[in-house]
Amino acid sequence: MPARRTPQPKNDPMATEIARLLAGEHANPHQVLGLHANVVRAWRPGATAMRVMLDDGKPCDMERVRDAFFQAEVPDGTEHYTLEATYEDGTIVGFEDPYRFWPTLGELDLYLIGEGRHRRLWEALGARVRTHQGVDGTSFAVWAPSARSVRVVGDFNLWDGRVHPMRSLGSSGVWELFLPGVGAGAMYKFEILTADGHLRLKADPMAFAMEEPPGQASIVASSSYEWSPNDTAWMAERDAAGSAAALKKPMSVYEVHLGSWRRRPEEGDRSLTYQEMAEELPAYCKEMGFTHVEFMPVAEHPFGGSWGYQVSAYYAPTARFGPPDDFRALVDALHQAGIGVIVDWVPAHFPRDDWALARFDGTALYEHADPRKGAHPDWGTLVFNFGRNEVRNFLISNALYWLEEFHIDGLRVDAVASMLYLDYSRKEGEWVPNQFGGRENLEAVSFLKEMNEVVYDEHPGAMTIAEESTAWPAVSRPVYLGGLGFGFKWNMGWMHDTLDYFSKEPVYRRYHHNELTFGLLYAFTENFVLPLSHDEVVHGKGSLLNKMPGDKWQKLANLRSLYGWMWAHPGKQLLFMGGELAHEREWSHDRSLDWHVLEDDGHRGVSSLVQCLNSVYRATPALYERDFTPDGFRWIDASDVDGNVLSFLRLAESAGAPPLACIANLSPVPRHGYRIGLPVGGEWREALNTDGLEFGGSGVGNGGSVWALDETWHGLPFSAEVTLPPHGELWLVPAA
């Protein structure tokens, strides 16, 4: 609603200032309120009388100037005092005067914010519990450069915007106020008077905690969590190893949606809390052999159906599962179990909710004003203005915030392709070319490079992972070499081609043989993660199991073979939760995984296979040390189109580490006496057979080992005759 202006008396400067204050339009209430020389002025809506309480205990009655504005003379030299307000019902309330305190931000803070280089923005803006000038309270600070005035409202002032107007800190666009006595747990928002005279009630963009949806209030939060010694050691070792170390280590990622991994059906089918997750998830991941867990977005989001990808509060873990310190405990528990933690991060876009970031101060502050640049056509969301210093600062600082405050090991950056191209999902005439007439979003490119440089500079052992589905070059190459600077990139092409091949009936696979071989033409151009993510089991796509052809036995066999192919292929692995169960139903965020399917031998066999894959993978350097260099891979035979058989070697970097041969028979018939070339003679043992009885297979194999004789085959000096199981894969390693 439009703010009402109070008539301003003429020829009385102070009366004019008071009138602006009472109208809610004053940008510097500290200029009017508080102690000035030997006069104390106070504004307390609803008060019928006020007193100044001096240090010597003597009260000083205040004169009512107009409405609820009071003032009183105090003795010369007065520095500290408190106020006492009496209300119509006789209630008397004593309090510290918020308007006697100096700003809680310094000139350096404001300079760095303006330059977009305040790496720890959360230590300057937001709601910070602190002791200021010897008094406990909370400092509130928010960036709203186009606002005429800003007030902080909350349960501490009955949500009355008149009570606590904030001051503008010059040209920085930052508004600030220290409120004595306000502590952790207080709920608040900012009431913003826009340039066109309208009031907007906004959640804090820097809030460290939020009300559980559908609530929208920000919550003052202060962490008291003490990280375990194991976690401290984990973080130190990780950063000491540096970013290059991750490329040569095993990385098998379990992707998790917090709200639907497991639920409590006996308690209304509620989701697990962070604390309950900390008791169950680390043990499960450790048992299954995963090295990392990747959480779909944890930052607060109003609509659960967005799965967290429409973020409203970038600095607040969702309250659906508990307070922020409980999320810290979950991360700590995973680290203690030896599991790294990756979080999905969404800097590409944000929702239009009127109470959140959209048109925050009445203008397109975080987004572009031009909808051809600022509106996302696919998701109905708004696109960040990456060319604005303060917006880049907000996001880059947020990346560091998750790494530092929650000890996250990596950020998987969502929807990078939509950031890179100005015409992404836009028709001709619906987008604005860059300054050179091209389609590349140069501001977003600059932002991504800066973000990656800052992250790896501050935390060299952390990782950033791009979800990028185009042919943009050098996504996972350092910025100084012309890349975007990510540590890894999801291999979306591999995922699409591989799933397309495995979904085909075997009789047609000979016509799609290249879908499995093509990926090796570009496998070493990026540091790839091979994702079988949540995106492949929603929106009518069906579960991974039901993508497979044939009857139930064949579907399970094909799924086991898919996993064997994936774990042996160059690149790191990511599997969405439920994939290890051979989940039959398409995933839904509104229900638990179907854990009961493990009562079936076939499903339990797939779970056992994933456990075995991870175990062999972690114990076999050939499968991970040279994931991103061509000298770690060699085709044995990629040309057996009619037989639907492919075979290759994986080679280790460590001296003495043995090679691994993978032979995939992707046809429904066993093949006996199939000769395969090998680099070493003697006994080769079956490190894995996806058709093993223990996995629910038919048990076709080689009795545990084969012998390679001195007979050249496939260009290799030795060869062995092997029996290939139907819809199965063999992993062979030298026995000695």
XYZ file of C-alpha atoms in Angstrom:
736
model
C 0.000 0.000 0.000
C 1.216 3.596 -0.605
C 2.872 5.140 2.452
C 1.094 8.137 3.952
C 3.144 11.329 4.101
C 2.999 13.408 7.267
C 2.628 17.190 6.691
C 5.966 18.884 7.275
C 6.028 22.102 9.351
C 7.810 24.968 7.640
C 10.954 26.682 8.917
C 11.704 24.014 11.557
C 14.467 21.608 10.416
C 14.017 19.213 13.343
C 10.254 19.169 12.888
C 10.840 18.249 9.267
C 13.174 15.402 10.273
C 10.663 14.162 12.842
C 7.880 14.281 10.280
C 9.953 12.169 7.859
C 10.697 9.698 10.642
C 7.061 9.361 11.652
C 6.084 8.936 8.016
C 8.531 6.039 7.749
C 10.602 7.791 5.103
C 13.775 8.697 6.994
C 16.944 7.128 5.606
C 19.016 7.985 8.686
C 16.926 7.684 11.857
C 20.097 7.828 13.964
C 20.384 11.449 12.874
C 17.159 12.155 14.758
C 16.955 9.477 17.457
C 19.414 8.598 20.184
C 21.751 10.903 22.076
C 22.679 14.201 20.416
C 24.782 16.534 22.604
C 22.763 16.386 25.841
C 19.375 15.569 24.298
C 17.930 12.061 24.024
C 15.189 11.552 21.439
C 13.090 8.413 21.147
C 10.258 7.131 18.984
C 8.103 4.374 20.450
C 4.745 3.816 18.744
C 2.027 3.066 21.281
C 3.871 4.589 24.245
C 2.000 7.139 26.347
C 5.063 8.133 28.377
C 8.817 7.562 28.314
C 11.760 8.030 30.654
C 15.522 8.037 30.268
C 17.185 5.821 32.880
C 20.663 7.126 33.684
C 23.581 5.113 35.026
C 23.168 6.651 38.477
C 19.689 5.210 38.639
C 17.929 8.514 38.324
C 15.083 8.612 35.815
C 14.570 11.562 33.540
C 11.041 12.084 32.254
C 10.783 12.678 28.540
C 8.584 15.289 26.926
C 6.154 14.151 24.273
C 6.850 16.268 21.203
C 4.213 14.729 18.925
C 2.527 11.358 18.515
C 4.887 8.843 20.166
C 8.011 10.939 19.707
C 9.710 11.947 22.982
C 12.788 13.867 24.021
C 14.593 14.888 27.188
C 17.689 16.770 28.236
C 20.272 14.720 30.107
C 23.361 15.822 32.049
C 26.455 16.760 30.087
C 28.807 13.828 29.626
C 26.067 11.207 29.496
C 27.135 8.266 27.349
C 25.174 5.244 28.478
C 21.497 5.154 29.317
C 18.438 2.981 28.844
C 14.858 3.857 27.984
C 11.590 3.005 29.687
C 8.250 3.170 27.889
C 4.798 3.126 29.488
C 1.846 1.945 27.429
C -1.864 2.682 27.680
C -2.622 -0.538 29.544
C -0.043 0.363 32.192
C 2.667 -1.972 30.921
C 6.170 -0.632 31.501
C 9.012 -1.871 29.302
C 12.686 -1.036 29.771
C 15.149 -1.413 26.919
C 18.445 -0.311 25.466
C 18.150 2.425 22.857
C 19.075 0.949 19.434
C 19.844 4.427 18.158
C 22.782 5.109 20.454
C 25.012 2.498 18.757
C 27.631 2.954 16.057
C 27.297 1.041 12.748
C 28.361 -2.598 12.848
C 29.870 -2.404 9.343
C 33.114 -0.596 8.675
C 34.285 1.338 5.667
C 36.271 -1.653 4.401
C 33.142 -3.833 4.495
C 31.197 -1.284 2.484
C 34.012 -0.797 -0.006
C 34.385 -4.537 -0.617
C 30.625 -4.991 -0.963
C 30.503 -2.238 -3.574
C 33.430 -3.767 -5.434
C 31.871 -7.233 -5.278
C 34.892 -8.643 -3.459
C 33.644 -9.272 0.092
C 34.307 -13.003 0.145
C 32.638 -13.509 3.522
C 29.560 -11.436 2.994
C 27.724 -13.388 5.677
C 30.013 -11.775 8.257
C 28.754 -8.320 7.234
C 25.125 -8.665 6.110
C 22.184 -10.617 7.480
C 21.277 -11.001 11.138
C 24.403 -11.446 13.280
C 24.187 -12.275 16.977
C 26.986 -10.301 18.624
C 28.170 -8.132 21.477
C 28.393 -4.529 20.283
C 29.709 -1.712 22.476
C 29.440 -4.097 25.430
C 25.781 -4.974 24.809
C 24.402 -8.313 23.566
C 22.040 -8.211 20.627
C 21.712 -8.753 16.897
C 22.946 -6.562 14.073
C 20.736 -6.442 11.008
C 22.102 -5.371 7.629
C 20.584 -5.642 4.168
C 21.419 -4.411 0.676
C 18.535 -2.401 -0.802
C 20.042 0.537 -2.744
C 16.817 1.849 -4.313
C 14.723 1.822 -1.120
C 13.491 5.089 0.366
C 13.574 3.508 3.804
C 13.948 0.062 5.379
C 12.633 -1.180 8.707
C 13.298 -4.425 10.505
C 10.161 -6.098 11.832
C 9.770 -9.244 13.867
C 8.302 -10.940 16.892
C 10.456 -8.628 19.032
C 8.454 -5.549 17.922
C 5.090 -7.191 17.168
C 5.875 -6.903 13.444
C 5.305 -3.166 13.653
C 7.375 -1.467 10.947
C 7.220 1.891 12.697
C 9.358 0.784 15.644
C 12.772 0.030 14.153
C 13.705 2.064 11.074
C 17.200 1.266 9.763
C 19.885 3.671 8.605
C 21.339 3.904 5.122
C 25.123 3.624 5.054
C 25.859 6.144 2.343
C 26.119 5.141 -1.291
C 26.711 1.463 -0.480
C 23.005 0.664 -0.635
C 23.357 -1.147 2.718
C 20.883 -0.485 5.546
C 21.907 -1.332 9.114
C 20.578 -1.452 12.682
C 21.781 -3.051 15.908
C 18.961 -4.263 18.157
C 20.041 -4.893 21.757
C 18.445 -7.844 23.476
C 17.418 -9.650 20.288
C 18.968 -13.102 20.135
C 18.930 -16.422 18.309
C 15.488 -17.747 17.498
C 13.871 -14.367 16.847
C 11.798 -14.217 13.663
C 12.108 -11.196 11.402
C 11.675 -9.636 7.959
C 12.514 -6.339 6.315
C 9.800 -3.808 5.516
C 10.947 -1.818 2.506
C 9.502 1.479 1.297
C 10.176 1.521 -2.427
C 10.919 4.534 -4.587
C 7.318 4.557 -5.837
C 5.962 4.704 -2.296
C 4.883 1.091 -1.816
C 5.694 -1.140 1.150
C 7.193 -4.578 0.528
C 7.675 -7.156 3.290
C 10.741 -9.222 2.469
C 12.621 -12.155 3.941
C 16.326 -11.557 4.479
C 18.384 -12.684 1.438
C 21.225 -13.470 3.873
C 19.097 -15.256 6.489
C 20.989 -18.110 8.168
C 17.739 -19.869 9.096
C 14.145 -19.730 7.907
C 10.731 -20.733 9.111
C 9.661 -24.141 7.888
C 7.544 -23.722 4.727
C 4.884 -22.545 4.210
C 6.190 -20.029 6.777
C 8.244 -17.254 5.233
C 9.952 -15.487 8.131
C 13.699 -15.297 8.521
C 15.119 -16.490 11.838
C 18.078 -15.095 13.745
C 20.536 -17.984 14.028
C 23.856 -18.485 15.756
C 25.776 -21.738 15.564
C 26.998 -23.442 18.712
C 28.048 -26.623 16.924
C 31.432 -28.127 17.786
C 32.915 -30.172 14.963
C 34.399 -33.527 15.857
C 38.189 -34.070 15.779
C 37.664 -36.537 12.915
C 35.939 -33.869 10.857
C 38.664 -31.351 11.613
C 41.284 -33.832 10.446
C 39.201 -34.653 7.354
C 39.057 -30.988 6.324
C 42.769 -30.426 6.916
C 43.791 -33.514 4.931
C 41.403 -32.673 2.109
C 42.719 -29.157 1.574
C 46.337 -30.230 2.042
C 45.931 -32.780 -0.766
C 44.692 -30.110 -3.194
C 42.322 -30.254 -6.142
C 44.489 -32.476 -8.353
C 44.320 -35.309 -5.834
C 40.575 -35.779 -6.400
C 41.170 -36.613 -10.044
C 43.183 -39.703 -9.126
C 41.044 -40.971 -6.263
C 37.982 -43.212 -6.344
C 34.743 -41.244 -6.510
C 31.470 -43.109 -6.402
C 28.645 -40.718 -5.569
C 25.260 -41.567 -4.053
C 22.755 -38.826 -4.948
C 20.140 -38.224 -2.233
C 16.920 -36.276 -1.887
C 16.682 -35.657 1.843
C 12.904 -35.722 2.039
C 12.315 -39.058 0.346
C 15.302 -41.315 1.014
C 13.620 -42.928 3.982
C 10.434 -42.016 5.804
C 8.653 -43.015 8.970
C 5.378 -44.640 7.798
C 4.368 -45.303 11.400
C 4.512 -41.554 12.055
C 2.400 -40.207 9.239
C 5.035 -41.058 6.632
C 7.151 -38.133 7.732
C 10.665 -37.544 6.398
C 13.713 -38.236 8.512
C 15.210 -35.330 10.402
C 18.827 -34.289 9.907
C 19.627 -36.032 13.204
C 17.939 -39.263 12.150
C 19.645 -39.061 8.775
C 22.984 -38.680 10.581
C 22.326 -41.997 12.321
C 21.304 -43.942 9.207
C 22.775 -42.472 6.006
C 26.521 -42.607 6.843
C 26.276 -46.233 7.906
C 24.355 -47.131 4.755
C 26.772 -45.343 2.414
C 29.724 -46.956 4.152
C 28.131 -50.393 3.914
C 27.391 -49.869 0.214
C 30.902 -48.586 -0.458
C 30.082 -45.131 -1.817
C 32.814 -42.527 -1.386
C 30.572 -39.465 -1.532
C 26.971 -38.460 -0.999
C 25.456 -35.683 -3.086
C 22.449 -33.876 -1.651
C 19.946 -32.287 -3.960
C 19.654 -28.602 -2.951
C 19.625 -28.106 0.799
C 19.065 -24.331 0.762
C 15.564 -23.260 1.780
C 12.915 -23.399 -0.925
C 9.192 -22.692 -0.576
C 7.882 -25.352 -2.978
C 8.822 -28.931 -2.209
C 7.894 -29.959 -5.741
C 10.887 -27.982 -7.058
C 13.091 -30.562 -5.217
C 15.074 -27.590 -3.931
C 15.995 -26.142 -7.323
C 13.973 -22.942 -6.759
C 15.820 -21.396 -3.831
C 14.417 -18.537 -1.777
C 17.058 -18.358 0.978
C 20.554 -19.172 -0.252
C 22.215 -19.041 3.172
C 19.690 -21.139 5.125
C 19.521 -24.944 5.126
C 15.901 -25.984 4.769
C 14.041 -26.091 8.087
C 11.993 -29.094 6.949
C 14.415 -31.482 8.661
C 15.722 -29.416 11.567
C 17.875 -26.382 12.437
C 21.185 -25.539 10.692
C 23.325 -27.099 13.434
C 21.577 -30.417 12.871
C 22.618 -30.274 9.225
C 26.173 -29.634 10.416
C 25.885 -32.775 12.526
C 24.825 -34.770 9.448
C 27.870 -33.586 7.495
C 30.095 -34.345 10.479
C 28.699 -37.869 10.751
C 29.319 -38.508 7.059
C 32.907 -37.303 7.374
C 33.439 -39.540 10.387
C 32.289 -42.446 8.221
C 34.791 -41.449 5.512
C 32.102 -40.110 3.169
C 32.601 -36.821 1.305
C 29.645 -34.426 1.003
C 28.592 -32.639 -2.195
C 25.638 -30.240 -2.313
C 23.689 -29.119 -5.364
C 23.974 -25.335 -5.727
C 21.647 -23.230 -7.882
C 23.088 -19.860 -8.985
C 21.326 -19.913 -12.358
C 17.875 -18.714 -11.336
C 15.489 -18.073 -8.433
C 11.690 -18.068 -7.965
C 9.396 -15.076 -8.312
C 7.969 -15.209 -4.776
C 7.040 -11.662 -3.815
C 8.394 -12.066 -0.268
C 11.863 -13.224 -1.383
C 14.476 -11.974 -3.868
C 12.224 -10.850 -6.724
C 12.251 -7.037 -7.143
C 13.685 -6.918 -3.675
C 13.813 -3.160 -3.172
C 11.112 -2.379 -5.709
C 13.539 -2.660 -8.598
C 15.114 -5.549 -10.496
C 17.900 -5.800 -7.931
C 19.124 -9.396 -8.168
C 17.616 -10.059 -11.593
C 17.729 -8.284 -14.961
C 15.003 -5.713 -15.586
C 14.676 -6.837 -19.220
C 12.658 -10.101 -19.243
C 14.603 -11.210 -22.330
C 17.598 -11.513 -20.006
C 15.979 -11.774 -16.578
C 13.165 -14.314 -17.024
C 13.734 -18.034 -17.503
C 11.207 -19.464 -19.971
C 11.493 -23.108 -18.876
C 10.996 -22.765 -15.145
C 9.096 -19.489 -14.792
C 11.917 -18.159 -12.661
C 14.188 -15.125 -12.702
C 17.806 -15.051 -13.839
C 20.517 -13.439 -11.727
C 22.173 -10.311 -13.091
C 25.718 -11.650 -13.198
C 27.045 -8.315 -14.407
C 26.273 -6.601 -11.117
C 29.107 -6.568 -8.578
C 26.906 -7.057 -5.542
C 24.999 -9.955 -7.135
C 28.199 -11.810 -8.046
C 29.413 -11.145 -4.519
C 26.184 -12.548 -3.036
C 26.593 -15.806 -4.970
C 30.355 -16.297 -4.693
C 30.237 -15.625 -0.977
C 27.376 -18.113 -0.759
C 29.546 -20.797 -2.362
C 32.204 -20.184 0.289
C 29.547 -20.105 3.003
C 28.493 -23.700 2.351
C 32.100 -24.867 2.196
C 33.168 -23.053 5.365
C 30.114 -22.989 7.613
C 28.913 -26.526 6.814
C 32.214 -28.187 5.798
C 30.829 -29.197 2.414
C 33.411 -30.877 0.163
C 31.965 -29.949 -3.200
C 29.321 -27.957 -5.056
C 27.483 -29.424 -8.037
C 26.421 -26.337 -9.975
C 22.986 -26.802 -11.489
C 21.886 -25.736 -14.970
C 25.219 -24.329 -16.137
C 24.162 -24.586 -19.780
C 21.262 -22.205 -19.130
C 23.762 -19.705 -17.745
C 26.203 -19.868 -20.631
C 23.835 -19.067 -23.480
C 21.651 -15.973 -23.833
C 19.328 -17.846 -26.220
C 18.914 -20.899 -23.995
C 15.317 -22.128 -24.536
C 14.499 -18.823 -26.221
C 13.197 -18.263 -29.723
C 14.496 -15.670 -32.136
C 13.596 -12.191 -30.906
C 13.243 -13.381 -27.302
C 16.856 -12.806 -26.324
C 19.428 -10.011 -26.435
C 22.842 -10.691 -28.062
C 26.013 -9.851 -26.181
C 28.138 -6.815 -26.984
C 29.770 -8.682 -29.864
C 26.487 -9.897 -31.311
C 26.948 -13.447 -30.040
C 24.793 -15.803 -27.990
C 27.303 -16.364 -25.187
C 26.420 -14.851 -21.819
C 29.759 -13.181 -21.166
C 28.728 -11.943 -17.715
C 27.763 -15.452 -16.612
C 31.003 -16.858 -18.032
C 32.973 -14.265 -16.064
C 31.004 -15.088 -12.917
C 31.607 -18.833 -13.218
C 35.316 -18.326 -13.751
C 35.564 -16.017 -10.750
C 33.538 -18.366 -8.570
C 35.758 -21.323 -9.401
C 38.947 -19.334 -8.876
C 37.775 -18.112 -5.477
C 36.607 -21.551 -4.329
C 39.839 -23.296 -5.282
C 41.925 -20.429 -3.910
C 40.219 -20.578 -0.523
C 39.696 -24.357 -0.385
C 42.080 -26.182 -2.715
C 40.778 -29.599 -1.723
C 37.136 -28.820 -2.437
C 35.546 -29.551 -5.795
C 33.114 -27.856 -8.146
C 31.092 -29.905 -10.610
C 29.198 -28.498 -13.589
C 25.906 -29.826 -14.856
C 26.601 -28.738 -18.420
C 24.995 -30.488 -21.373
C 26.453 -28.685 -24.385
C 29.738 -28.754 -26.263
C 31.107 -25.685 -24.472
C 34.870 -26.291 -24.438
C 37.135 -26.672 -21.411
C 34.425 -26.593 -18.735
C 36.670 -28.559 -16.362
C 39.922 -26.884 -17.269
C 41.607 -24.142 -15.194
C 40.751 -20.535 -15.912
C 44.400 -19.748 -16.613
C 44.268 -22.278 -19.458
C 41.142 -20.729 -20.927
C 38.633 -22.975 -19.153
C 35.654 -22.243 -16.908
C 37.602 -23.586 -13.935
C 35.341 -26.419 -12.755
C 36.914 -29.533 -11.283
C 34.459 -31.902 -12.985
C 31.658 -31.914 -15.536
C 28.648 -34.202 -15.761
C 28.829 -36.267 -18.959
C 25.265 -35.844 -20.183
C 26.107 -37.180 -23.644
C 27.408 -40.441 -22.189
C 24.282 -40.768 -20.071
C 21.861 -40.248 -22.968
C 23.734 -42.558 -25.357
C 24.235 -45.307 -22.786
C 20.632 -45.349 -21.594
C 19.423 -45.289 -25.178
C 21.563 -48.331 -26.005
C 20.549 -50.345 -22.945
C 16.861 -49.557 -23.496
C 16.968 -51.300 -26.897
C 15.959 -54.914 -27.404
C 19.188 -56.909 -27.948
C 18.217 -57.764 -31.517
C 18.471 -54.065 -32.398
C 21.580 -53.235 -30.434
C 23.901 -54.014 -33.341
C 22.529 -50.871 -34.987
C 23.371 -48.764 -31.926
C 26.827 -50.144 -31.152
C 28.367 -46.725 -31.699
C 26.372 -45.270 -28.813
C 28.688 -47.109 -26.442
C 31.886 -46.451 -28.365
C 31.330 -42.804 -29.333
C 31.850 -41.526 -25.792
C 35.454 -42.682 -25.831
C 36.204 -40.225 -28.643
C 35.755 -37.341 -26.180
C 36.078 -39.072 -22.804
C 39.350 -37.333 -21.966
C 38.465 -33.804 -23.110
C 36.927 -33.075 -19.694
C 37.057 -34.453 -16.172
C 33.781 -36.314 -16.477
C 31.327 -37.618 -13.915
C 29.036 -40.313 -15.350
C 25.582 -39.453 -13.974
C 22.559 -41.678 -13.610
C 20.796 -38.923 -11.708
C 17.304 -38.077 -10.495
C 16.549 -36.428 -13.850
C 16.459 -39.856 -15.507
C 13.762 -41.336 -13.246
C 11.065 -38.615 -13.202
C 8.514 -36.930 -15.470
C 7.314 -40.151 -17.043
C 10.786 -41.472 -17.857
C 10.286 -44.444 -15.552
C 12.817 -46.088 -13.278
C 16.180 -47.345 -14.501
C 14.916 -50.907 -14.155
C 11.888 -50.267 -16.328
C 13.994 -48.651 -19.038
C 15.525 -52.087 -19.597
C 13.960 -54.437 -22.186
C 12.631 -57.934 -21.655
C 10.958 -59.772 -18.808
C 11.761 -59.182 -15.149
C 14.843 -61.420 -15.144
C 16.186 -59.770 -18.292
C 15.497 -56.290 -16.922
C 17.500 -57.087 -13.793
C 20.319 -58.652 -15.823
C 20.464 -55.643 -18.132
C 20.507 -53.262 -15.179
C 23.367 -55.176 -13.578
C 25.214 -55.034 -16.887
C 24.585 -51.285 -17.160
C 26.137 -50.763 -13.744
C 29.102 -52.970 -14.598
C 29.667 -50.931 -17.759
C 29.370 -47.629 -15.890
C 31.760 -48.504 -13.059
C 34.396 -49.789 -15.509
C 34.112 -46.813 -17.887
C 36.570 -43.896 -17.566
C 35.092 -41.190 -15.340
C 33.686 -40.947 -11.838
C 30.267 -42.433 -11.058
C 27.022 -40.975 -9.724
C 23.935 -43.056 -8.954
C 20.641 -41.631 -7.742
C 19.172 -43.249 -4.656
C 16.943 -46.185 -5.450
C 19.109 -47.221 -8.375
C 20.910 -49.628 -6.087
C 17.549 -51.213 -5.181
C 16.518 -51.728 -8.816
C 13.611 -49.445 -7.922
C 10.546 -50.287 -9.994
C 8.466 -47.168 -9.466
C 9.414 -43.788 -10.860
C 10.853 -41.580 -8.118
C 8.522 -39.183 -6.299
C 9.649 -36.569 -3.781
C 6.448 -37.195 -1.813
C 7.177 -40.758 -0.757
C 9.966 -42.955 0.522
C 12.052 -45.250 -1.600
C 10.535 -48.722 -1.837
C 12.911 -50.421 0.574
C 10.613 -53.430 0.759
C 11.757 -54.536 -2.732
C 14.900 -55.890 -1.043
C 12.748 -58.769 0.168
C 12.954 -60.026 -3.438
C 16.078 -61.987 -4.404
C 16.495 -60.173 -7.720
C 16.406 -56.699 -6.189
C 18.602 -57.769 -3.312
C 21.052 -59.113 -5.893
C 21.328 -55.704 -7.595
C 22.002 -54.109 -4.214
C 24.724 -56.680 -3.576
C 26.193 -55.992 -7.011
C 26.439 -52.228 -6.371
C 28.122 -52.994 -3.060
C 30.585 -55.297 -4.833
C 31.188 -52.810 -7.654
C 32.147 -50.135 -5.150
C 34.363 -52.541 -3.236
C 36.290 -53.733 -6.293
C 36.404 -50.207 -7.695
C 37.981 -48.745 -4.562
C 40.499 -51.582 -4.398
C 41.549 -51.319 -8.062
C 43.676 -48.248 -8.971
C 43.302 -49.059 -12.678
C 39.640 -48.023 -12.395
C 40.247 -44.519 -11.068
C 43.857 -43.284 -11.242
C 43.812 -42.446 -14.956
C 40.162 -41.585 -15.462
C 40.992 -38.429 -17.381
C 44.008 -39.375 -19.477
C 43.937 -41.617 -22.569
C 46.868 -43.699 -21.310
C 44.502 -45.210 -18.746
C 42.276 -46.833 -21.365
C 42.729 -49.208 -24.308
C 40.126 -50.916 -26.408
C 40.605 -54.655 -26.705
C 37.828 -55.039 -29.241
C 35.209 -52.388 -29.976
C 34.066 -53.871 -33.280
C 32.094 -57.021 -32.433
C 28.844 -55.461 -33.555
C 27.053 -58.699 -34.395
C 27.904 -60.269 -31.068
C 26.999 -57.169 -29.015
C 30.323 -57.628 -27.235
C 32.739 -54.871 -26.248
C 35.988 -55.232 -24.353
C 38.639 -52.853 -23.056
C 41.490 -52.470 -20.595
C 41.815 -50.017 -17.724
C 45.409 -49.212 -16.765
C 46.753 -47.881 -13.462
C 49.329 -45.192 -12.807
C 50.744 -46.705 -9.605
C 53.787 -48.870 -10.130
C 52.909 -52.547 -9.907
C 49.141 -51.971 -9.912
C 47.569 -54.534 -12.252
C 45.407 -53.744 -15.287
C 41.732 -54.646 -15.436
C 39.971 -56.137 -18.447
C 36.256 -55.515 -18.894
C 34.349 -57.765 -21.313
C 30.680 -56.891 -21.821
C 28.338 -59.392 -23.475
C 25.220 -57.310 -24.075
C 23.329 -60.071 -25.851
C 20.887 -62.512 -24.181
C 22.932 -65.626 -25.007
C 26.083 -66.948 -23.303
C 29.190 -67.111 -25.468
C 31.568 -70.026 -24.903
C 35.146 -70.150 -26.103
C 35.221 -66.414 -26.804
C 38.866 -65.455 -27.323
C 40.023 -62.180 -25.846
C 43.432 -60.509 -26.079
C 45.227 -59.680 -22.831
C 48.467 -57.837 -22.027
C 49.788 -60.325 -19.447
C 50.057 -64.110 -19.544
C 49.053 -66.551 -16.841
C 46.006 -66.734 -14.609
C 43.430 -63.941 -14.644
C 40.791 -64.109 -11.940
C 37.222 -62.924 -12.161
C 37.153 -59.792 -10.029
C 33.479 -59.397 -10.949
C 30.813 -61.281 -12.852
C 27.506 -59.405 -13.018
C 25.753 -62.723 -13.760
C 26.898 -64.269 -10.484
C 24.364 -66.244 -8.460
C 24.952 -63.935 -5.517
C 23.651 -61.062 -7.656
C 20.554 -62.905 -8.840
C 22.155 -64.030 -12.100
C 22.334 -67.411 -13.816
C 25.856 -68.190 -12.619
C 27.411 -68.546 -16.075
C 31.131 -67.874 -15.883
C 34.619 -69.284 -15.775
C 34.849 -70.911 -12.383
C 36.593 -67.882 -11.000
C 39.529 -67.566 -13.403
C 40.881 -67.995 -16.936
C 44.385 -68.617 -18.346
C 46.046 -66.314 -20.827
C 48.353 -68.166 -23.204
C 51.193 -66.925 -25.355
C 48.984 -66.314 -28.400
C 48.626 -62.875 -29.909
C 45.055 -61.661 -30.232
C 43.472 -58.207 -30.658
C 46.956 -56.786 -31.002
C 47.917 -57.975 -27.529
C 50.661 -60.540 -26.814
C 48.490 -63.008 -24.862
C 44.924 -64.258 -25.071
C 42.441 -66.440 -23.257
C 39.256 -68.280 -24.123
C 36.465 -67.152 -21.851
C 32.806 -67.917 -21.300
C 30.727 -64.752 -21.429
C 27.478 -64.759 -19.425
C 24.238 -63.529 -21.044
C 23.501 -59.847 -20.425
C 26.636 -59.935 -18.330
C 30.028 -58.424 -17.809
C 33.296 -59.862 -16.618
C 36.056 -57.931 -14.905
C 39.352 -59.819 -15.091
C 42.590 -58.965 -13.274
C 45.912 -60.840 -13.201
C 45.926 -63.345 -10.346
C 49.423 -62.424 -9.214
